[in-house]
Amino acid sequence: MALRFIKLDNTQLDKFMELIKLFEVIFEMKNFSKLNQDHLQQFLSRPGFIAYVVENDDRVIGGLTAYLLDQYYSDKPIAFIYDIAVKEEYQRQGIGKKLITHLSDYCKSLEIEEMFVLADVEDEHAIDFYRATMAEESNVVNFNYYLK
């Protein structure tokens, strides 16, 4: 298996769209409405947005997205991992950990000192995965304000 880890730029909309389709499947997103390509293209151009894909034989089999968040406690941003997924048949082979490592190395090159991710308490698979990446665990309660 020859894996390629690629940090996407604004010329790789097709790969970003493949990654979004993968998220839709893995996260079992029902009634998912696809955003238009112009919107996605603009996203890839944002300096505070990061997307990685991993390919096997030129097919996207996993990836992650993250946001850089400015903070007032420091002049350095922090990275928030928003989504990460690997196709089911490729899971438990270290690919997700390698995605985290690629993001971590990129963030270190920007002198970012912290990354974080949220996981639902009932998502035992995700929690086990993040624990295996040697992340420091915090118990927090997340509150959402749905504004529709």
Coordinates of C-alpha atoms in Angstrom, one line a residue:
M1 CA 0.0 0.0 0.0
A2 CA 1.6 3.3 -1.2
L3 CA 0.0 6.0 0.8
R4 CA 0.3 9.7 -0.1
F5 CA -0.5 12.4 2.4
I6 CA -1.4 15.7 0.7
K7 CA -2.0 19.1 2.3
L8 CA -4.6 20.5 0.0
D9 CA -4.4 23.9 -1.6
N10 CA -6.9 25.9 -3.7
T11 CA -6.0 24.0 -6.9
Q12 CA -7.3 20.7 -5.5
L13 CA -11.0 21.2 -5.2
D14 CA -11.7 17.7 -6.6
K15 CA -9.8 16.0 -3.8
F16 CA -11.6 18.2 -1.2
M17 CA -14.9 17.2 -2.7
E18 CA -13.9 13.5 -2.4
L19 CA -13.0 14.1 1.2
I20 CA -16.4 15.7 1.9
K21 CA -18.1 12.7 0.3
L22 CA -16.0 10.4 2.5
F23 CA -17.1 12.4 5.6
E24 CA -20.7 12.1 4.5
V25 CA -20.4 8.3 4.4
I26 CA -18.4 7.8 7.5
F27 CA -20.4 10.2 9.7
E28 CA -23.7 8.8 8.3
M29 CA -24.9 12.3 7.4
K30 CA -28.5 12.0 6.4
N31 CA -30.1 14.7 4.1
F32 CA -26.7 16.2 3.6
S33 CA -26.9 19.2 1.3
K34 CA -23.8 19.7 -0.8
L35 CA -22.3 23.2 -0.9
N36 CA -21.5 24.8 -4.2
Q37 CA -18.0 24.5 -5.7
D38 CA -17.3 28.2 -5.5
H39 CA -17.9 28.1 -1.8
L40 CA -15.6 25.1 -1.3
Q41 CA -13.0 26.7 -3.6
Q42 CA -13.0 29.8 -1.3
F43 CA -12.6 27.6 1.7
L44 CA -9.4 26.1 0.3
S45 CA -8.0 29.6 -0.2
R46 CA -8.5 30.6 3.4
P47 CA -5.2 30.9 5.4
G48 CA -7.0 29.7 8.6
F49 CA -8.3 26.5 7.0
I50 CA -6.3 23.3 6.7
A51 CA -7.3 20.1 4.8
Y52 CA -5.3 17.0 4.4
V53 CA -6.1 13.9 2.4
V54 CA -4.5 10.5 2.2
E55 CA -4.6 8.6 -1.0
N56 CA -4.0 5.1 -2.0
D57 CA -3.7 4.5 -5.8
D58 CA -4.8 8.1 -6.4
R59 CA -8.1 7.5 -4.5
V60 CA -8.9 9.5 -1.3
I61 CA -9.2 7.0 1.5
G62 CA -9.1 9.5 4.4
G63 CA -8.4 13.0 5.5
L64 CA -8.9 15.7 8.0
T65 CA -9.9 19.3 8.3
A66 CA -8.8 21.9 10.8
Y67 CA -9.1 25.5 11.6
L68 CA -6.5 27.9 13.0
L69 CA -8.1 30.0 15.7
D70 CA -6.6 33.3 16.8
Q71 CA -6.5 33.7 20.6
Y72 CA -6.0 36.7 22.9
Y73 CA -4.0 34.7 25.4
S74 CA -1.1 34.4 23.0
D75 CA -0.1 35.8 19.6
K76 CA 0.0 32.3 18.2
P77 CA -3.1 30.6 17.0
I78 CA -4.3 27.1 18.1
A79 CA -5.5 24.4 15.7
F80 CA -8.9 22.9 16.0
I81 CA -9.4 19.5 14.3
Y82 CA -12.9 19.7 13.0
D83 CA -13.2 16.4 11.1
I84 CA -11.1 13.3 10.6
A85 CA -12.1 10.1 8.9
V86 CA -10.6 7.0 7.2
K87 CA -12.6 4.7 4.9
E88 CA -13.7 1.7 7.0
E89 CA -11.6 -0.9 5.1
Y90 CA -8.5 1.2 5.9
Q91 CA -9.2 1.8 9.6
R92 CA -7.0 0.5 12.4
Q93 CA -3.9 0.6 10.2
G94 CA -2.3 3.7 11.7
I95 CA -3.5 6.0 8.9
G96 CA -5.5 8.3 11.2
K97 CA -2.5 8.6 13.5
K98 CA -0.3 9.6 10.5
L99 CA -2.9 12.2 9.5
I100 CA -2.6 13.7 13.0
T101 CA 1.2 13.6 12.8
H102 CA 1.2 15.4 9.4
L103 CA -1.1 18.1 10.8
S104 CA 1.0 18.3 14.0
D105 CA 4.2 18.7 11.9
Y106 CA 2.6 21.4 9.8
C107 CA 1.4 23.3 12.8
K108 CA 4.8 23.1 14.4
S109 CA 6.3 24.6 11.3
L110 CA 4.0 27.6 11.9
E111 CA 5.0 27.7 15.6
I112 CA 1.6 26.7 16.7
E113 CA 1.8 25.2 20.2
E114 CA -1.5 23.5 20.6
M115 CA -4.1 21.4 18.7
F116 CA -7.4 20.2 20.1
V117 CA -10.3 18.1 19.0
L118 CA -13.8 17.3 20.4
A119 CA -15.4 13.8 20.6
D120 CA -18.9 12.8 21.6
V121 CA -18.9 10.8 24.8
E122 CA -20.9 8.0 23.2
D123 CA -18.4 7.7 20.3
E124 CA -16.2 5.1 21.9
H125 CA -14.4 4.4 18.7
A126 CA -13.3 8.1 18.3
I127 CA -12.3 8.4 22.0
D128 CA -10.2 5.2 21.8
F129 CA -8.6 6.6 18.7
Y130 CA -7.7 9.9 20.2
R131 CA -6.4 8.2 23.4
A132 CA -4.1 6.1 21.2
T133 CA -2.6 9.2 19.6
M134 CA -1.3 10.2 23.1
A135 CA -3.3 13.4 23.2
E136 CA -3.9 14.8 26.7
E137 CA -7.5 14.2 27.7
S138 CA -9.8 16.8 29.3
N139 CA -13.3 16.3 30.6
V140 CA -15.4 19.1 29.3
V141 CA -19.1 19.7 28.6
N142 CA -19.9 21.1 25.2
F143 CA -23.0 23.3 24.9
N144 CA -24.5 24.1 21.5
Y145 CA -26.7 27.0 20.5
Y146 CA -28.7 26.1 17.5
L147 CA -29.8 29.4 15.9
K148 CA -32.3 28.2 13.3

